[in-house]
PDB file of C-alpha atoms in Angstrom:
ATOM      1  CA  MET A   1      16.496  -5.070  21.124  1.00  0.00           C
ATOM      2  CA  THR A   2      16.710  -2.345  23.717  1.00  0.00           C
ATOM      3  CA  GLU A   3      19.529   0.104  23.922  1.00  0.00           C
ATOM      4  CA  PRO A   4      21.775  -0.588  26.945  1.00  0.00           C
ATOM      5  CA  GLY A   5      21.727   2.193  29.482  1.00  0.00           C
ATOM      6  CA  ASP A   6      18.722   3.819  27.842  1.00  0.00           C
ATOM      7  CA  PRO A   7      16.829   5.472  30.699  1.00  0.00           C
ATOM      8  CA  VAL A   8      13.413   4.629  29.236  1.00  0.00           C
ATOM      9  CA  SER A   9      14.266   0.939  28.802  1.00  0.00           C
ATOM     10  CA  GLU A  10      13.393   0.116  32.390  1.00  0.00           C
ATOM     11  CA  ARG A  11      11.141  -2.869  31.808  1.00  0.00           C
ATOM     12  CA  ASP A  12      11.634  -5.540  29.167  1.00  0.00           C
ATOM     13  CA  LEU A  13       8.264  -6.547  27.733  1.00  0.00           C
ATOM     14  CA  SER A  14       9.651  -8.700  24.919  1.00  0.00           C
ATOM     15  CA  ALA A  15       8.009 -11.819  26.405  1.00  0.00           C
ATOM     16  CA  HIS A  16       4.554 -10.205  26.482  1.00  0.00           C
ATOM     17  CA  PRO A  17       2.476 -12.151  23.907  1.00  0.00           C
ATOM     18  CA  SER A  18       1.523  -9.060  21.878  1.00  0.00           C
ATOM     19  CA  VAL A  19       5.069  -7.702  21.801  1.00  0.00           C
ATOM     20  CA  ALA A  20       6.470 -11.150  21.010  1.00  0.00           C
ATOM     21  CA  VAL A  21       4.241 -11.494  17.931  1.00  0.00           C
ATOM     22  CA  VAL A  22       5.423  -8.095  16.659  1.00  0.00           C
ATOM     23  CA  LEU A  23       9.083  -8.999  17.210  1.00  0.00           C
ATOM     24  CA  GLU A  24       8.582 -12.383  15.508  1.00  0.00           C
ATOM     25  CA  THR A  25       6.911 -10.726  12.530  1.00  0.00           C
ATOM     26  CA  LEU A  26       9.708  -8.176  12.243  1.00  0.00           C
ATOM     27  CA  ALA A  27      12.294 -10.965  12.473  1.00  0.00           C
ATOM     28  CA  ALA A  28      10.532 -12.757   9.600  1.00  0.00           C
ATOM     29  CA  HIS A  29      11.177  -9.572   7.601  1.00  0.00           C
ATOM     30  CA  HIS A  30      14.852  -9.683   8.659  1.00  0.00           C
ATOM     31  CA  ILE A  31      14.460  -6.723  10.989  1.00  0.00           C
ATOM     32  CA  ARG A  32      16.025  -6.505  14.450  1.00  0.00           C
ATOM     33  CA  PRO A  33      14.580  -3.213  15.643  1.00  0.00           C
ATOM     34  CA  VAL A  34      15.591  -0.935  18.440  1.00  0.00           C
ATOM     35  CA  VAL A  35      12.746  -1.365  20.918  1.00  0.00           C
ATOM     36  CA  ARG A  36      12.014   0.978  23.792  1.00  0.00           C
ATOM     37  CA  TYR A  37       9.970  -0.137  26.769  1.00  0.00           C
ATOM     38  CA  LEU A  38       8.527   2.961  28.364  1.00  0.00           C
ATOM     39  CA  PRO A  39       7.730   3.433  32.047  1.00  0.00           C
ATOM     40  CA  ASP A  40       4.281   4.844  31.283  1.00  0.00           C
ATOM     41  CA  ALA A  41       1.614   3.942  28.739  1.00  0.00           C
ATOM     42  CA  VAL A  42       1.848   5.967  25.542  1.00  0.00           C
ATOM     43  CA  ARG A  43      -1.634   5.801  24.051  1.00  0.00           C
ATOM     44  CA  THR A  44      -1.232   8.939  21.937  1.00  0.00           C
ATOM     45  CA  ALA A  45       1.374  10.215  19.502  1.00  0.00           C
ATOM     46  CA  ARG A  46       2.027  13.180  21.801  1.00  0.00           C
ATOM     47  CA  ALA A  47       2.681  10.919  24.798  1.00  0.00           C
ATOM     48  CA  ALA A  48       5.010   8.691  22.762  1.00  0.00           C
ATOM     49  CA  ALA A  49       6.865  11.690  21.353  1.00  0.00           C
ATOM     50  CA  ASP A  50       7.306  13.193  24.808  1.00  0.00           C
ATOM     51  CA  ALA A  51       8.615   9.897  26.215  1.00  0.00           C
ATOM     52  CA  LEU A  52      11.071   9.471  23.334  1.00  0.00           C
ATOM     53  CA  GLY A  53      12.194  13.099  23.034  1.00  0.00           C
ATOM     54  CA  VAL A  54      11.008  13.442  19.421  1.00  0.00           C
ATOM     55  CA  THR A  55       8.244  15.382  17.690  1.00  0.00           C
ATOM     56  CA  PRO A  56       4.758  13.878  17.284  1.00  0.00           C
ATOM     57  CA  ALA A  57       5.347  13.908  13.516  1.00  0.00           C
ATOM     58  CA  GLU A  58       8.014  11.206  14.044  1.00  0.00           C
ATOM     59  CA  ILE A  59       5.449   8.798  15.491  1.00  0.00           C
ATOM     60  CA  ALA A  60       3.806   6.358  13.073  1.00  0.00           C
ATOM     61  CA  ASN A  61       0.371   6.386  14.659  1.00  0.00           C
ATOM     62  CA  SER A  62      -1.495   3.118  13.912  1.00  0.00           C
ATOM     63  CA  LEU A  63      -5.129   4.049  13.353  1.00  0.00           C
ATOM     64  CA  VAL A  64      -7.734   1.428  12.506  1.00  0.00           C
ATOM     65  CA  PHE A  65     -10.778   2.238  10.414  1.00  0.00           C
ATOM     66  CA  ALA A  66     -13.752   0.370   9.030  1.00  0.00           C
ATOM     67  CA  GLY A  67     -13.727   0.818   5.275  1.00  0.00           C
ATOM     68  CA  ARG A  68     -17.220   0.536   3.821  1.00  0.00           C
ATOM     69  CA  ARG A  69     -17.256  -0.803   0.286  1.00  0.00           C
ATOM     70  CA  HIS A  70     -19.846   0.337  -2.245  1.00  0.00           C
ATOM     71  CA  ASP A  71     -21.658  -3.005  -1.851  1.00  0.00           C
ATOM     72  CA  GLY A  72     -22.121  -2.300   1.877  1.00  0.00           C
ATOM     73  CA  SER A  73     -19.532  -4.781   3.137  1.00  0.00           C
ATOM     74  CA  THR A  74     -16.798  -3.748   5.548  1.00  0.00           C
ATOM     75  CA  GLU A  75     -13.054  -4.202   5.418  1.00  0.00           C
ATOM     76  CA  PRO A  76     -10.489  -3.303   8.067  1.00  0.00           C
ATOM     77  CA  LEU A  77      -8.120  -0.518   7.122  1.00  0.00           C
ATOM     78  CA  LEU A  78      -4.896   0.420   8.884  1.00  0.00           C
ATOM     79  CA  VAL A  79      -3.633   3.970   8.458  1.00  0.00           C
ATOM     80  CA  LEU A  80      -0.082   4.648   9.604  1.00  0.00           C
ATOM     81  CA  ALA A  81      -0.290   8.396  10.045  1.00  0.00           C
ATOM     82  CA  SER A  82       2.344  10.849  11.135  1.00  0.00           C
ATOM     83  CA  GLY A  83       1.412  11.733  14.711  1.00  0.00           C
ATOM     84  CA  GLY A  84       1.140  15.362  13.705  1.00  0.00           C
ATOM     85  CA  HIS A  85      -1.694  14.664  11.245  1.00  0.00           C
ATOM     86  CA  ARG A  86      -5.411  14.090  11.421  1.00  0.00           C
ATOM     87  CA  VAL A  87      -6.651  11.573   8.893  1.00  0.00           C
ATOM     88  CA  ASP A  88      -9.020  12.972   6.259  1.00  0.00           C
ATOM     89  CA  GLN A  89     -11.393  10.016   6.139  1.00  0.00           C
ATOM     90  CA  ASP A  90     -13.218  11.272   3.030  1.00  0.00           C
ATOM     91  CA  ARG A  91      -9.900  11.676   1.196  1.00  0.00           C
ATOM     92  CA  ILE A  92      -8.809   8.151   2.158  1.00  0.00           C
ATOM     93  CA  ALA A  93     -12.172   6.716   1.074  1.00  0.00           C
ATOM     94  CA  GLY A  94     -11.809   8.389  -2.326  1.00  0.00           C
ATOM     95  CA  LEU A  95      -8.213   7.260  -2.800  1.00  0.00           C
ATOM     96  CA  LEU A  96      -9.113   3.653  -1.968  1.00  0.00           C
ATOM     97  CA  ASP A  97     -12.429   3.581  -3.858  1.00  0.00           C
ATOM     98  CA  LEU A  98     -14.433   3.042  -0.682  1.00  0.00           C
ATOM     99  CA  ALA A  99     -17.909   4.418   0.042  1.00  0.00           C
ATOM    100  CA  SER A 100     -16.727   5.660   3.450  1.00  0.00           C
ATOM    101  CA  VAL A 101     -14.058   5.281   6.086  1.00  0.00           C
ATOM    102  CA  ASP A 102     -15.186   5.313   9.716  1.00  0.00           C
ATOM    103  CA  LYS A 103     -13.332   4.887  13.003  1.00  0.00           C
ATOM    104  CA  ALA A 104     -13.269   1.275  14.106  1.00  0.00           C
ATOM    105  CA  THR A 105     -14.763   0.386  17.468  1.00  0.00           C
ATOM    106  CA  PRO A 106     -12.404  -0.843  20.186  1.00  0.00           C
ATOM    107  CA  GLU A 107     -13.834  -4.341  19.629  1.00  0.00           C
ATOM    108  CA  GLU A 108     -13.141  -4.164  15.885  1.00  0.00           C
ATOM    109  CA  VAL A 109      -9.609  -2.917  16.560  1.00  0.00           C
ATOM    110  CA  ARG A 110      -8.935  -5.892  18.839  1.00  0.00           C
ATOM    111  CA  GLU A 111     -10.562  -8.385  16.446  1.00  0.00           C
ATOM    112  CA  TRP A 112      -8.804  -7.117  13.311  1.00  0.00           C
ATOM    113  CA  THR A 113      -5.353  -6.393  14.761  1.00  0.00           C
ATOM    114  CA  GLY A 114      -5.074  -8.597  17.844  1.00  0.00           C
ATOM    115  CA  PHE A 115      -4.005  -5.509  19.815  1.00  0.00           C
ATOM    116  CA  ALA A 116      -5.695  -3.114  22.207  1.00  0.00           C
ATOM    117  CA  ILE A 117      -5.932   0.551  21.291  1.00  0.00           C
ATOM    118  CA  GLY A 118      -2.699   2.249  22.356  1.00  0.00           C
ATOM    119  CA  GLY A 119      -0.540  -0.713  21.387  1.00  0.00           C
ATOM    120  CA  VAL A 120      -1.619  -1.363  17.791  1.00  0.00           C
ATOM    121  CA  ALA A 121       1.483  -2.266  15.817  1.00  0.00           C
ATOM    122  CA  PRO A 122       1.830  -1.980  12.039  1.00  0.00           C
ATOM    123  CA  VAL A 123       2.478  -5.753  11.826  1.00  0.00           C
ATOM    124  CA  GLY A 124       1.599  -8.950  13.666  1.00  0.00           C
ATOM    125  CA  HIS A 125      -2.123  -8.985  12.921  1.00  0.00           C
ATOM    126  CA  PRO A 126      -4.157 -12.203  12.690  1.00  0.00           C
ATOM    127  CA  ALA A 127      -4.661 -11.536   8.945  1.00  0.00           C
ATOM    128  CA  PRO A 128      -3.108  -8.973   6.584  1.00  0.00           C
ATOM    129  CA  LEU A 129      -4.787  -5.566   6.699  1.00  0.00           C
ATOM    130  CA  ARG A 130      -5.121  -3.143   3.831  1.00  0.00           C
ATOM    131  CA  THR A 131      -2.672  -0.444   4.877  1.00  0.00           C
ATOM    132  CA  VAL A 132      -1.852   3.096   3.891  1.00  0.00           C
ATOM    133  CA  VAL A 133       1.275   4.898   5.048  1.00  0.00           C
ATOM    134  CA  ASP A 134       1.391   8.676   5.428  1.00  0.00           C
ATOM    135  CA  ILE A 135       3.978  10.124   3.036  1.00  0.00           C
ATOM    136  CA  THR A 136       4.976  12.660   5.708  1.00  0.00           C
ATOM    137  CA  LEU A 137       6.740   9.841   7.583  1.00  0.00           C
ATOM    138  CA  GLY A 138       9.203   9.773   4.685  1.00  0.00           C
ATOM    139  CA  SER A 139      10.536  13.161   5.850  1.00  0.00           C
ATOM    140  CA  PHE A 140      12.362  11.510   8.745  1.00  0.00           C
ATOM    141  CA  ASP A 141      15.372   9.194   8.865  1.00  0.00           C
ATOM    142  CA  HIS A 142      13.599   7.151  11.566  1.00  0.00           C
ATOM    143  CA  VAL A 143      10.119   6.974  12.993  1.00  0.00           C
ATOM    144  CA  TRP A 144       8.646   5.137  15.951  1.00  0.00           C
ATOM    145  CA  ALA A 145       5.712   2.712  15.902  1.00  0.00           C
ATOM    146  CA  ALA A 146       3.815   0.815  18.585  1.00  0.00           C
ATOM    147  CA  ALA A 147       5.213  -2.629  19.315  1.00  0.00           C
ATOM    148  CA  GLY A 148       2.060  -4.395  20.503  1.00  0.00           C
ATOM    149  CA  HIS A 149       1.754  -2.892  23.986  1.00  0.00           C
ATOM    150  CA  SER A 150       1.034   0.625  25.250  1.00  0.00           C
ATOM    151  CA  HIS A 151       4.466   0.667  26.933  1.00  0.00           C
ATOM    152  CA  SER A 152       6.490  -0.429  23.889  1.00  0.00           C
ATOM    153  CA  VAL A 153       7.618   1.156  20.617  1.00  0.00           C
ATOM    154  CA  PHE A 154      10.125   0.260  17.945  1.00  0.00           C
ATOM    155  CA  GLN A 155      12.245   2.339  15.627  1.00  0.00           C
ATOM    156  CA  THR A 156      11.704   1.908  11.900  1.00  0.00           C
ATOM    157  CA  THR A 157      11.751   3.853   8.648  1.00  0.00           C
ATOM    158  CA  TYR A 158       9.134   4.965   6.168  1.00  0.00           C
ATOM    159  CA  ASP A 159      10.495   2.620   3.493  1.00  0.00           C
ATOM    160  CA  GLU A 160      10.537  -0.253   5.959  1.00  0.00           C
ATOM    161  CA  LEU A 161       6.901   0.428   6.920  1.00  0.00           C
ATOM    162  CA  LEU A 162       5.871   0.370   3.279  1.00  0.00           C
ATOM    163  CA  ARG A 163       7.724  -2.914   2.748  1.00  0.00           C
ATOM    164  CA  ILE A 164       6.599  -4.829   5.831  1.00  0.00           C
ATOM    165  CA  THR A 165       2.946  -3.782   5.557  1.00  0.00           C
ATOM    166  CA  SER A 166       2.674  -3.857   1.739  1.00  0.00           C
ATOM    167  CA  GLY A 167       1.267  -0.398   2.349  1.00  0.00           C
ATOM    168  CA  LYS A 168       0.255   2.251  -0.107  1.00  0.00           C
ATOM    169  CA  ALA A 169       1.952   5.643   0.198  1.00  0.00           C
ATOM    170  CA  VAL A 170      -0.649   8.411   0.515  1.00  0.00           C
ATOM    171  CA  GLU A 171      -1.136  11.906   1.861  1.00  0.00           C
ATOM    172  CA  VAL A 172      -3.542  11.265   4.725  1.00  0.00           C
ATOM    173  CA  ASP A 173      -4.537  14.782   5.759  1.00  0.00           C
TER     174      ASP A 173
END
């Protein structure tokens, strides 16, 4: 739901297929989030933070990686990182017992999440993704995550992100 009179809620994208799947997934978890539809695309944590009037650290940046198992196979990995952090891929690989963690290609991101880069939400994927959640997000009462479109975000909490993604709490940087 948008906040009435909110100056950034100029355009309701709730009917957009990608946003709708996120809202449906959140509803299945009994969540009715505050959603903001932004006038400009927010493809980075900095852009989202600027549009929302918060710090980049309050943005749950959805980053998709290709986790390489020791047998050579690949698994998608979603890292919900505080926007103020860079993900230490070697650290994540070690914590998850993976041979390596590499950035996913735009095609892999779309295939694994159903979303384009810039709008990747923590939920609403075609199949569950192994997910880690940056413990730094727990420092804030609320954080913001992409809602399936580069012009949409929703307000959530660290505990809620852990619950709805079945994520593992880790220090990502």
